[in-house]
Amino acid sequence: MSVERPSGPFRIGDRVQLTGPKGRLHTITLREDGELHTHHGVLRHTALIGQPDGSVVSNSGGHEYLALRPLLRDFVMSMPRGAAIVYPKDAAQIVAQADVFPGSIVVEAGVGSGALALSLLRAIGDDGRLVSFERRSEFADVARANVETFLGGVPANWSVVVGDLVEELPEAVPAASVDRVVLDMLAPWECIDVVADALTPGGVVLCYVATATQLSRVAEYIRATGLFTEPDANETMVRGWHVEGLAVRPDHRMVAHTGFLVWARRLAPGAVAPEQRRRASKSSFGDEDVELWTPGAVGDRQITDKNLRKRVREAERAADGARQAAHGAEAAGP
């Protein structure tokens, strides 16, 4: 059975985004005895329960708040995080560049905090299948809780495998059966060989990497296998605009570099892509450059165990609220 995001009047356990004075945002999970305390006053959750999406309510100080269920992009930016997330602008490009379609079989690694998984689940629809791999069980717990919080349940067509992709992928999916593979990890080139075995001919592998050294290494590795088309790469930058009357100008701040996308398509077994003519140049890299491509040199941001345990608790509390809301809706009936 598919899991749909809640709609209709606000219920206990729903996630609600409040826009208060001066545009400040607060994201809360509705509880029967819950209260939002700010220096402007107190807003009781009971003032929201039963109200429709898009309502305006006042707190004890008379300040008004606009109440809306978070959009996916809103939820992703405010949800508890174990690992760094794939930002909405990049998630949208991943779905588009990899051409993730309804009914497709998709593999992602690692799952991180579940941000990309939510976009992929929407893209594959009820008939598709998503298999997410994650090395750290704590990150997998955060991702499961975040997905359940947003969707109101865990989709039946999504599974999370805790373990190394190189070791677990051949056991999780048959060879040449996967339509799309998305790699969001420190050293994706280590997984390209096993990914090539899993992909169907014409399937797409797409890597999301943060640095130019990672981009260089994975592109060269894909090219060297001879199993894929020539890799393409890009990055996405989003610049907002201030539009008010005749005051129309770019925003002073913008969402610039977050990561690179590099992708290629699997060739048929035994096929050799036509050689592309390139202008003569020096060798792309030498032995002394390889050290710059090692995971240690690329760098890996660490999160403390204490902080990670806190993130897991936050995500699980939000998921408990979503379950409560879902059970309340079932009890109320049509």
PDB file of N, CA and C in Angstrom, residues 22-64:
ATOM      1  N   LYS A  22       7.941  39.028  11.340  1.00  0.00           N
ATOM      2  CA  LYS A  22       9.188  39.260  10.609  1.00  0.00           C
ATOM      3  C   LYS A  22       9.625  38.046   9.789  1.00  0.00           C
ATOM      4  N   GLY A  23       8.670  37.124   9.500  1.00  0.00           N
ATOM      5  CA  GLY A  23       8.966  35.993   8.636  1.00  0.00           C
ATOM      6  C   GLY A  23       9.735  34.870   9.281  1.00  0.00           C
ATOM      7  N   ARG A  24       9.902  34.883  10.596  1.00  0.00           N
ATOM      8  CA  ARG A  24      10.664  33.816  11.235  1.00  0.00           C
ATOM      9  C   ARG A  24       9.862  32.520  11.223  1.00  0.00           C
ATOM     10  N   LEU A  25      10.547  31.393  10.939  1.00  0.00           N
ATOM     11  CA  LEU A  25       9.890  30.105  10.809  1.00  0.00           C
ATOM     12  C   LEU A  25      10.082  29.269  12.070  1.00  0.00           C
ATOM     13  N   HIS A  26       9.019  28.552  12.440  1.00  0.00           N
ATOM     14  CA  HIS A  26       9.074  27.565  13.515  1.00  0.00           C
ATOM     15  C   HIS A  26       8.409  26.296  12.984  1.00  0.00           C
ATOM     16  N   THR A  27       9.051  25.160  13.138  1.00  0.00           N
ATOM     17  CA  THR A  27       8.461  23.886  12.739  1.00  0.00           C
ATOM     18  C   THR A  27       8.189  23.069  13.988  1.00  0.00           C
ATOM     19  N   ILE A  28       6.927  22.671  14.174  1.00  0.00           N
ATOM     20  CA  ILE A  28       6.528  21.960  15.385  1.00  0.00           C
ATOM     21  C   ILE A  28       5.789  20.687  15.023  1.00  0.00           C
ATOM     22  N   THR A  29       5.729  19.747  15.969  1.00  0.00           N
ATOM     23  CA  THR A  29       4.895  18.557  15.865  1.00  0.00           C
ATOM     24  C   THR A  29       3.741  18.727  16.845  1.00  0.00           C
ATOM     25  N   LEU A  30       2.518  18.705  16.354  1.00  0.00           N
ATOM     26  CA  LEU A  30       1.362  19.014  17.186  1.00  0.00           C
ATOM     27  C   LEU A  30       1.154  17.966  18.276  1.00  0.00           C
ATOM     28  N   ARG A  31       0.983  18.445  19.504  1.00  0.00           N
ATOM     29  CA  ARG A  31       0.652  17.605  20.656  1.00  0.00           C
ATOM     30  C   ARG A  31      -0.548  18.214  21.368  1.00  0.00           C
ATOM     31  N   GLU A  32      -1.316  17.369  22.035  1.00  0.00           N
ATOM     32  CA  GLU A  32      -2.535  17.846  22.692  1.00  0.00           C
ATOM     33  C   GLU A  32      -2.231  18.904  23.748  1.00  0.00           C
ATOM     34  N   ASP A  33      -1.112  18.743  24.451  1.00  0.00           N
ATOM     35  CA  ASP A  33      -0.747  19.690  25.503  1.00  0.00           C
ATOM     36  C   ASP A  33       0.445  20.563  25.093  1.00  0.00           C
ATOM     37  N   GLY A  34       0.745  20.616  23.793  1.00  0.00           N
ATOM     38  CA  GLY A  34       1.934  21.317  23.328  1.00  0.00           C
ATOM     39  C   GLY A  34       1.765  22.825  23.299  1.00  0.00           C
ATOM     40  N   GLU A  35       2.889  23.520  23.437  1.00  0.00           N
ATOM     41  CA  GLU A  35       2.911  24.974  23.384  1.00  0.00           C
ATOM     42  C   GLU A  35       4.187  25.435  22.693  1.00  0.00           C
ATOM     43  N   LEU A  36       4.078  26.502  21.914  1.00  0.00           N
ATOM     44  CA  LEU A  36       5.242  27.146  21.314  1.00  0.00           C
ATOM     45  C   LEU A  36       5.506  28.436  22.080  1.00  0.00           C
ATOM     46  N   HIS A  37       6.650  28.498  22.745  1.00  0.00           N
ATOM     47  CA  HIS A  37       7.016  29.671  23.542  1.00  0.00           C
ATOM     48  C   HIS A  37       8.033  30.512  22.770  1.00  0.00           C
ATOM     49  N   THR A  38       7.728  31.778  22.575  1.00  0.00           N
ATOM     50  CA  THR A  38       8.667  32.736  22.005  1.00  0.00           C
ATOM     51  C   THR A  38       8.593  34.015  22.840  1.00  0.00           C
ATOM     52  N   HIS A  39       9.476  34.980  22.544  1.00  0.00           N
ATOM     53  CA  HIS A  39       9.417  36.234  23.289  1.00  0.00           C
ATOM     54  C   HIS A  39       8.214  37.081  22.898  1.00  0.00           C
ATOM     55  N   HIS A  40       7.456  36.619  21.876  1.00  0.00           N
ATOM     56  CA  HIS A  40       6.217  37.296  21.496  1.00  0.00           C
ATOM     57  C   HIS A  40       5.011  36.753  22.252  1.00  0.00           C
ATOM     58  N   GLY A  41       5.180  35.618  22.962  1.00  0.00           N
ATOM     59  CA  GLY A  41       4.058  35.029  23.677  1.00  0.00           C
ATOM     60  C   GLY A  41       4.012  33.526  23.509  1.00  0.00           C
ATOM     61  N   VAL A  42       2.854  32.936  23.869  1.00  0.00           N
ATOM     62  CA  VAL A  42       2.673  31.482  23.844  1.00  0.00           C
ATOM     63  C   VAL A  42       1.577  31.131  22.849  1.00  0.00           C
ATOM     64  N   LEU A  43       1.857  30.150  21.983  1.00  0.00           N
ATOM     65  CA  LEU A  43       0.858  29.636  21.057  1.00  0.00           C
ATOM     66  C   LEU A  43       0.574  28.187  21.424  1.00  0.00           C
ATOM     67  N   ARG A  44      -0.665  27.924  21.830  1.00  0.00           N
ATOM     68  CA  ARG A  44      -1.049  26.564  22.200  1.00  0.00           C
ATOM     69  C   ARG A  44      -1.362  25.742  20.945  1.00  0.00           C
ATOM     70  N   HIS A  45      -0.900  24.498  20.951  1.00  0.00           N
ATOM     71  CA  HIS A  45      -1.128  23.631  19.799  1.00  0.00           C
ATOM     72  C   HIS A  45      -2.620  23.409  19.553  1.00  0.00           C
ATOM     73  N   THR A  46      -3.431  23.450  20.623  1.00  0.00           N
ATOM     74  CA  THR A  46      -4.866  23.225  20.461  1.00  0.00           C
ATOM     75  C   THR A  46      -5.519  24.277  19.565  1.00  0.00           C
ATOM     76  N   ALA A  47      -4.871  25.456  19.433  1.00  0.00           N
ATOM     77  CA  ALA A  47      -5.404  26.482  18.538  1.00  0.00           C
ATOM     78  C   ALA A  47      -5.274  26.074  17.075  1.00  0.00           C
ATOM     79  N   LEU A  48      -4.396  25.110  16.805  1.00  0.00           N
ATOM     80  CA  LEU A  48      -4.163  24.661  15.431  1.00  0.00           C
ATOM     81  C   LEU A  48      -4.921  23.385  15.091  1.00  0.00           C
ATOM     82  N   ILE A  49      -5.098  22.502  16.083  1.00  0.00           N
ATOM     83  CA  ILE A  49      -5.728  21.206  15.834  1.00  0.00           C
ATOM     84  C   ILE A  49      -7.155  21.402  15.321  1.00  0.00           C
ATOM     85  N   GLY A  50      -7.435  20.787  14.184  1.00  0.00           N
ATOM     86  CA  GLY A  50      -8.741  20.920  13.554  1.00  0.00           C
ATOM     87  C   GLY A  50      -8.843  22.042  12.546  1.00  0.00           C
ATOM     88  N   GLN A  51      -7.839  22.919  12.486  1.00  0.00           N
ATOM     89  CA  GLN A  51      -7.841  24.010  11.522  1.00  0.00           C
ATOM     90  C   GLN A  51      -7.319  23.527  10.166  1.00  0.00           C
ATOM     91  N   PRO A  52      -7.781  24.118   9.068  1.00  0.00           N
ATOM     92  CA  PRO A  52      -7.282  23.696   7.743  1.00  0.00           C
ATOM     93  C   PRO A  52      -5.894  24.253   7.458  1.00  0.00           C
ATOM     94  N   ASP A  53      -5.229  23.614   6.527  1.00  0.00           N
ATOM     95  CA  ASP A  53      -3.934  24.103   6.033  1.00  0.00           C
ATOM     96  C   ASP A  53      -4.079  25.549   5.567  1.00  0.00           C
ATOM     97  N   GLY A  54      -3.096  26.382   5.871  1.00  0.00           N
ATOM     98  CA  GLY A  54      -3.148  27.767   5.441  1.00  0.00           C
ATOM     99  C   GLY A  54      -3.894  28.677   6.385  1.00  0.00           C
ATOM    100  N   SER A  55      -4.169  28.217   7.610  1.00  0.00           N
ATOM    101  CA  SER A  55      -4.872  29.040   8.592  1.00  0.00           C
ATOM    102  C   SER A  55      -3.921  30.041   9.240  1.00  0.00           C
ATOM    103  N   VAL A  56      -4.500  31.107   9.806  1.00  0.00           N
ATOM    104  CA  VAL A  56      -3.755  32.100  10.569  1.00  0.00           C
ATOM    105  C   VAL A  56      -4.298  32.089  11.995  1.00  0.00           C
ATOM    106  N   VAL A  57      -3.403  31.888  12.978  1.00  0.00           N
ATOM    107  CA  VAL A  57      -3.801  31.838  14.385  1.00  0.00           C
ATOM    108  C   VAL A  57      -2.963  32.848  15.162  1.00  0.00           C
ATOM    109  N   SER A  58      -3.480  33.247  16.329  1.00  0.00           N
ATOM    110  CA  SER A  58      -2.796  34.238  17.165  1.00  0.00           C
ATOM    111  C   SER A  58      -2.328  33.599  18.458  1.00  0.00           C
ATOM    112  N   ASN A  59      -1.199  34.089  18.973  1.00  0.00           N
ATOM    113  CA  ASN A  59      -0.709  33.600  20.264  1.00  0.00           C
ATOM    114  C   ASN A  59      -1.222  34.495  21.381  1.00  0.00           C
ATOM    115  N   SER A  60      -0.733  34.240  22.599  1.00  0.00           N
ATOM    116  CA  SER A  60      -1.223  34.976  23.763  1.00  0.00           C
ATOM    117  C   SER A  60      -0.889  36.462  23.697  1.00  0.00           C
ATOM    118  N   GLY A  61       0.104  36.835  22.919  1.00  0.00           N
ATOM    119  CA  GLY A  61       0.481  38.236  22.787  1.00  0.00           C
ATOM    120  C   GLY A  61      -0.205  38.937  21.630  1.00  0.00           C
ATOM    121  N   GLY A  62      -1.094  38.232  20.932  1.00  0.00           N
ATOM    122  CA  GLY A  62      -1.797  38.822  19.810  1.00  0.00           C
ATOM    123  C   GLY A  62      -1.042  38.793  18.499  1.00  0.00           C
ATOM    124  N   HIS A  63       0.106  38.127  18.466  1.00  0.00           N
ATOM    125  CA  HIS A  63       0.890  38.031  17.237  1.00  0.00           C
ATOM    126  C   HIS A  63       0.362  36.884  16.370  1.00  0.00           C
ATOM    127  N   GLU A  64       0.253  37.132  15.078  1.00  0.00           N
ATOM    128  CA  GLU A  64      -0.332  36.160  14.161  1.00  0.00           C
ATOM    129  C   GLU A  64       0.735  35.252  13.552  1.00  0.00           C
TER     130      GLU A  64
END
